[in-house]
């Protein structure tokens, strides 16, 4: 979630929703009206003035404009010790990360920062550090298979870059034999569905186990009847990276559970209805 204290607005990249403090209260407190939301806020005894803005269609554009104010100053290979330490905290294999991530030096309002940079299909970067999550533009990322000429019927679908890198770390590999689709945001789900259909692939799903991730998984299972939901193999963890961090020994069963060579027409042992 991003909060813009200049526009006095919020935007949730996961659900692609945003608005004012009133919109937030209505969403979180299940308030039916603005009046109910105001009553709730008054009960908090806050001394803050709120901006009320019903121009919902302009909210996402406003937030995107603020995101585009990120200026990329330099792109280089991973070297910064703090960023490498952040990857270690996430239990990501550093050599694998270097293949897919860059060290991005960027500035916002004349202030200089560094972050991990993950390239998307628009040529923009999704920026991550221990204290920051943002992007220069929003889109999916497609990572092609080892052999681009190979006839692959399967593709992997991940919610974020750390899930993709976590799976590679778990399998102790640097590339997969199949194409991989990384959403980067659940707001990009329809783009991913369109790409998968255009390429006539069957997805293996490794999305998060929270409510938003489950909804996205359900939609993909509806769109692709032969899809398999592998999130059940880490059902007691929020996501694949959380699962990775909980493991002391990376040579675990999950590395073999997600089979890149499976036949989409075989018995769907993992598919479940949500």
Coordinates of C-alpha atoms in Angstrom, one line a residue:
X1 CA 0.0 0.0 0.0
X2 CA 1.2 3.5 -0.8
X3 CA 0.0 6.6 1.2
X4 CA 0.5 10.0 -0.5
X5 CA 0.5 12.7 2.2
X6 CA 0.6 15.4 -0.4
X7 CA -2.5 14.2 -2.2
X8 CA -4.0 12.8 1.0
X9 CA -4.8 9.6 -0.8
X10 CA -3.9 5.9 -0.5
X11 CA -3.5 3.2 -3.1
X12 CA -3.3 -0.6 -2.6
X13 CA -1.3 -2.2 -5.4
X14 CA -2.5 -5.6 -4.5
X15 CA -6.2 -5.0 -5.0
X16 CA -5.8 -2.0 -7.4
X17 CA -8.0 0.1 -5.2
X18 CA -7.5 3.5 -3.6
X19 CA -9.1 6.6 -2.3
X20 CA -9.5 8.9 0.7
X21 CA -9.5 8.0 4.4
X22 CA -13.3 7.7 4.1
X23 CA -12.9 5.0 1.3
X24 CA -10.4 3.2 3.6
X25 CA -12.7 3.1 6.5
X26 CA -15.6 1.9 4.4
X27 CA -13.5 -0.9 3.0
X28 CA -11.9 -2.0 6.3
X29 CA -14.9 -1.4 8.7
X30 CA -17.6 -2.6 6.3
X31 CA -19.3 0.8 6.7
X32 CA -22.3 1.2 4.4
X33 CA -22.3 5.0 4.2
X34 CA -20.0 8.0 4.5
X35 CA -22.0 8.9 7.6
X36 CA -21.0 5.6 9.2
X37 CA -17.4 6.1 8.3
X38 CA -17.4 9.6 9.8
X39 CA -18.9 8.3 13.0
X40 CA -16.2 5.7 13.2
X41 CA -13.5 8.4 12.7
X42 CA -15.0 10.7 15.3
X43 CA -14.8 7.8 17.7
X44 CA -11.0 7.8 17.3
X45 CA -10.7 11.4 18.6
X46 CA -8.3 12.3 15.8
X47 CA -7.2 16.0 15.3
X48 CA -6.5 15.6 11.6
X49 CA -8.4 17.3 8.8
X50 CA -9.3 14.9 6.0
X51 CA -9.8 15.6 2.3
X52 CA -13.0 14.1 0.9
X53 CA -12.7 13.2 -2.8
X54 CA -15.2 11.2 -4.8
X55 CA -13.2 11.4 -8.0
X56 CA -12.3 7.7 -7.8
X57 CA -11.4 7.4 -11.5
X58 CA -8.6 9.9 -11.1
X59 CA -7.1 8.3 -8.0
X60 CA -5.1 5.6 -9.7
X61 CA -3.8 8.1 -12.3
X62 CA -2.7 10.5 -9.5
X63 CA -0.9 7.8 -7.7
X64 CA 0.8 6.6 -10.9
X65 CA 2.0 10.2 -11.6
X66 CA 3.6 10.2 -8.2
X67 CA 5.2 6.8 -8.9
X68 CA 6.6 8.1 -12.1
X69 CA 8.5 10.8 -10.2
X70 CA 11.0 8.2 -9.3
X71 CA 14.1 9.0 -11.4
X72 CA 16.6 6.2 -12.2
X73 CA 20.1 7.6 -11.9
X74 CA 22.2 4.4 -12.3
X75 CA 21.8 0.7 -13.0
X76 CA 24.5 -1.7 -12.1
X77 CA 25.1 -5.3 -10.9
X78 CA 24.4 -6.1 -7.3
X79 CA 27.1 -4.8 -5.0
X80 CA 25.6 -2.9 -2.1
X81 CA 26.1 -4.7 1.2
X82 CA 22.7 -3.7 2.6
X83 CA 20.8 -5.0 -0.4
X84 CA 22.7 -8.2 -0.4
X85 CA 21.9 -8.6 3.3
X86 CA 18.3 -8.0 2.6
X87 CA 18.3 -10.9 0.1
X88 CA 20.0 -13.0 2.7
X89 CA 17.2 -12.1 5.1
X90 CA 14.8 -13.4 2.5
X91 CA 16.9 -16.6 2.2
X92 CA 17.4 -15.9 -1.6
X93 CA 20.4 -17.4 -3.3
X94 CA 22.7 -14.5 -4.1
X95 CA 24.1 -16.0 -7.4
X96 CA 20.5 -16.6 -8.6
X97 CA 19.4 -13.1 -7.6
X98 CA 22.3 -11.5 -9.5
X99 CA 21.0 -13.2 -12.7
X100 CA 17.6 -11.4 -12.5
X101 CA 18.0 -8.4 -10.3
X102 CA 20.0 -5.1 -10.7
X103 CA 21.1 -2.6 -8.2
X104 CA 19.2 0.6 -8.9
X105 CA 20.3 4.0 -7.8
X106 CA 17.3 6.3 -7.9
X107 CA 16.1 9.7 -6.6
X108 CA 12.8 11.1 -5.4
X109 CA 12.5 14.8 -4.8
X110 CA 16.3 15.2 -4.9
X111 CA 16.9 12.5 -2.3
X112 CA 19.1 9.5 -3.3
X113 CA 18.3 5.9 -2.7
X114 CA 19.3 2.3 -3.7
X115 CA 17.0 -0.6 -4.3
X116 CA 16.8 -4.0 -5.9
X117 CA 15.5 -3.6 -9.4
X118 CA 13.3 -6.2 -11.1
X119 CA 12.5 -5.5 -14.8
X120 CA 9.0 -5.8 -16.2
X121 CA 7.6 -6.2 -19.7
X122 CA 7.2 -2.4 -20.1
X123 CA 10.9 -1.9 -19.5
X124 CA 10.1 -0.4 -16.1
X125 CA 11.5 -1.5 -12.7
X126 CA 9.9 -2.8 -9.6
X127 CA 12.0 -1.5 -6.7
X128 CA 12.5 -3.3 -3.4
X129 CA 14.6 -2.7 -0.4
X130 CA 14.1 -3.5 3.3
X131 CA 12.2 -0.1 3.7
X132 CA 10.7 0.6 0.3
X133 CA 8.4 -1.0 -2.3
X134 CA 7.6 0.9 -5.5
X135 CA 7.9 0.9 -9.2
X136 CA 8.6 3.1 -12.2
X137 CA 5.8 1.5 -14.2
X138 CA 3.4 -1.4 -13.5
X139 CA 3.3 -4.6 -15.6
X140 CA 3.9 -8.3 -15.5
X141 CA 7.3 -9.9 -16.0
X142 CA 7.8 -12.9 -18.3
X143 CA 10.9 -15.0 -17.8
X144 CA 11.3 -17.3 -20.8
X145 CA 12.3 -21.0 -20.6
X146 CA 15.9 -22.3 -20.9
X147 CA 15.2 -23.6 -24.4
X148 CA 13.1 -21.0 -26.3
X149 CA 12.5 -23.4 -29.1
X150 CA 11.1 -26.1 -26.9
X151 CA 7.4 -26.9 -27.1
X152 CA 6.3 -26.2 -23.5
X153 CA 2.7 -26.5 -22.5
X154 CA 3.2 -25.4 -18.9
X155 CA 4.0 -22.0 -17.4
X156 CA 4.6 -21.1 -13.8
X157 CA 2.6 -18.2 -12.3
X158 CA 4.0 -16.2 -9.3
X159 CA 2.7 -13.2 -7.4
X160 CA 6.0 -11.4 -6.9
X161 CA 9.7 -11.6 -7.8
X162 CA 10.6 -13.0 -4.4
X163 CA 8.3 -16.0 -4.9
X164 CA 9.9 -16.7 -8.3
X165 CA 13.5 -16.4 -6.8
X166 CA 12.4 -18.5 -3.8
X167 CA 11.3 -21.3 -6.0
X168 CA 14.6 -21.2 -7.9
X169 CA 16.4 -21.2 -4.6
X170 CA 14.4 -24.2 -3.4
X171 CA 15.2 -26.2 -6.5
X172 CA 18.8 -25.0 -6.5
X173 CA 18.5 -23.8 -10.1
X174 CA 19.0 -20.5 -12.0
X175 CA 16.5 -21.1 -14.7
X176 CA 13.4 -23.1 -15.3
X177 CA 12.5 -25.4 -18.3
X178 CA 9.2 -23.6 -18.7
X179 CA 8.1 -20.0 -19.1
X180 CA 7.3 -18.1 -15.9
X181 CA 4.8 -15.3 -15.4
X182 CA 5.4 -12.9 -12.4
X183 CA 2.3 -10.7 -11.8
X184 CA 4.2 -8.1 -9.7
X185 CA 0.8 -6.9 -8.6
X186 CA -2.6 -8.6 -8.5
X187 CA -3.9 -5.7 -10.5
X188 CA -2.0 -7.2 -13.5
X189 CA -3.9 -10.5 -13.3
X190 CA -5.9 -9.9 -16.4
X191 CA -2.8 -9.1 -18.4
X192 CA -1.3 -12.4 -17.3
X193 CA -4.4 -14.3 -18.3
X194 CA -4.4 -12.7 -21.7
X195 CA -0.7 -13.6 -22.2
X196 CA -1.2 -17.2 -21.1
X197 CA -4.2 -17.6 -23.5
X198 CA -2.3 -16.1 -26.4
X199 CA 0.5 -18.6 -25.9
X200 CA -1.9 -21.5 -25.3
X201 CA -0.3 -22.5 -22.0
X202 CA -1.6 -24.3 -18.9
X203 CA -0.5 -22.5 -15.7
X204 CA 0.9 -24.0 -12.5
X205 CA -0.2 -21.6 -9.8
X206 CA 2.1 -20.5 -6.9
X207 CA 0.3 -17.5 -5.5
X208 CA 0.0 -16.3 -1.9
X209 CA -2.3 -17.9 0.6
X210 CA -3.9 -14.7 1.8
X211 CA -7.4 -13.7 0.8
X212 CA -6.3 -11.7 -2.2
X213 CA -4.0 -14.5 -3.5
X214 CA -6.8 -17.1 -3.0
X215 CA -9.2 -14.9 -5.1
X216 CA -6.7 -14.6 -7.8
X217 CA -6.0 -18.4 -7.8
X218 CA -9.8 -19.0 -8.0
X219 CA -10.1 -16.8 -11.0
X220 CA -7.2 -18.5 -12.8
X221 CA -8.7 -21.9 -12.0
X222 CA -11.9 -20.8 -13.6
X223 CA -10.1 -19.4 -16.7
X224 CA -7.9 -22.5 -17.0
X225 CA -9.7 -25.7 -16.0
X226 CA -6.5 -27.8 -16.3
X227 CA -4.4 -25.4 -14.1
X228 CA -2.9 -26.8 -10.9
X229 CA -2.8 -24.9 -7.6
X230 CA 0.5 -25.6 -5.9
X231 CA 0.0 -23.2 -3.1
X232 CA -1.6 -26.1 -1.1
X233 CA 1.9 -27.5 -0.7
X234 CA 2.8 -24.4 1.5
X235 CA -0.7 -23.9 2.8
X236 CA 0.5 -23.1 6.3
X237 CA 2.6 -20.2 5.1
X238 CA 1.7 -16.8 3.7
X239 CA 3.7 -17.3 0.5
X240 CA 6.5 -19.2 -1.1
X241 CA 9.2 -16.9 0.3
X242 CA 7.8 -17.3 3.8
X243 CA 7.9 -21.1 3.2
X244 CA 11.5 -20.8 2.1
X245 CA 12.6 -18.7 5.1
X246 CA 11.0 -21.3 7.4
X247 CA 13.2 -24.1 6.0
X248 CA 16.7 -24.8 7.4
X249 CA 17.4 -27.5 4.8
X250 CA 16.5 -26.3 1.3
X251 CA 16.6 -29.9 -0.1
X252 CA 12.9 -30.5 0.8
X253 CA 10.0 -32.2 -0.9
X254 CA 8.6 -29.1 -2.4
X255 CA 11.5 -28.9 -4.8
X256 CA 10.2 -32.0 -6.5
X257 CA 6.5 -31.4 -6.0
X258 CA 6.2 -28.8 -8.7
X259 CA 7.0 -30.7 -11.9
X260 CA 7.9 -28.6 -14.9
X261 CA 7.5 -31.6 -17.2
X262 CA 4.0 -32.6 -16.2
X263 CA 1.3 -33.2 -18.8
X264 CA -1.6 -30.7 -18.4
X265 CA -4.0 -33.6 -19.2
X266 CA -2.8 -35.7 -16.3
X267 CA -4.7 -36.2 -13.1
X268 CA -4.8 -32.9 -11.3
X269 CA -3.7 -33.9 -7.8
X270 CA -3.2 -30.4 -6.4
X271 CA -6.2 -28.6 -7.9
X272 CA -8.7 -27.5 -5.3
X273 CA -11.9 -25.5 -5.3
X274 CA -11.7 -22.4 -3.1

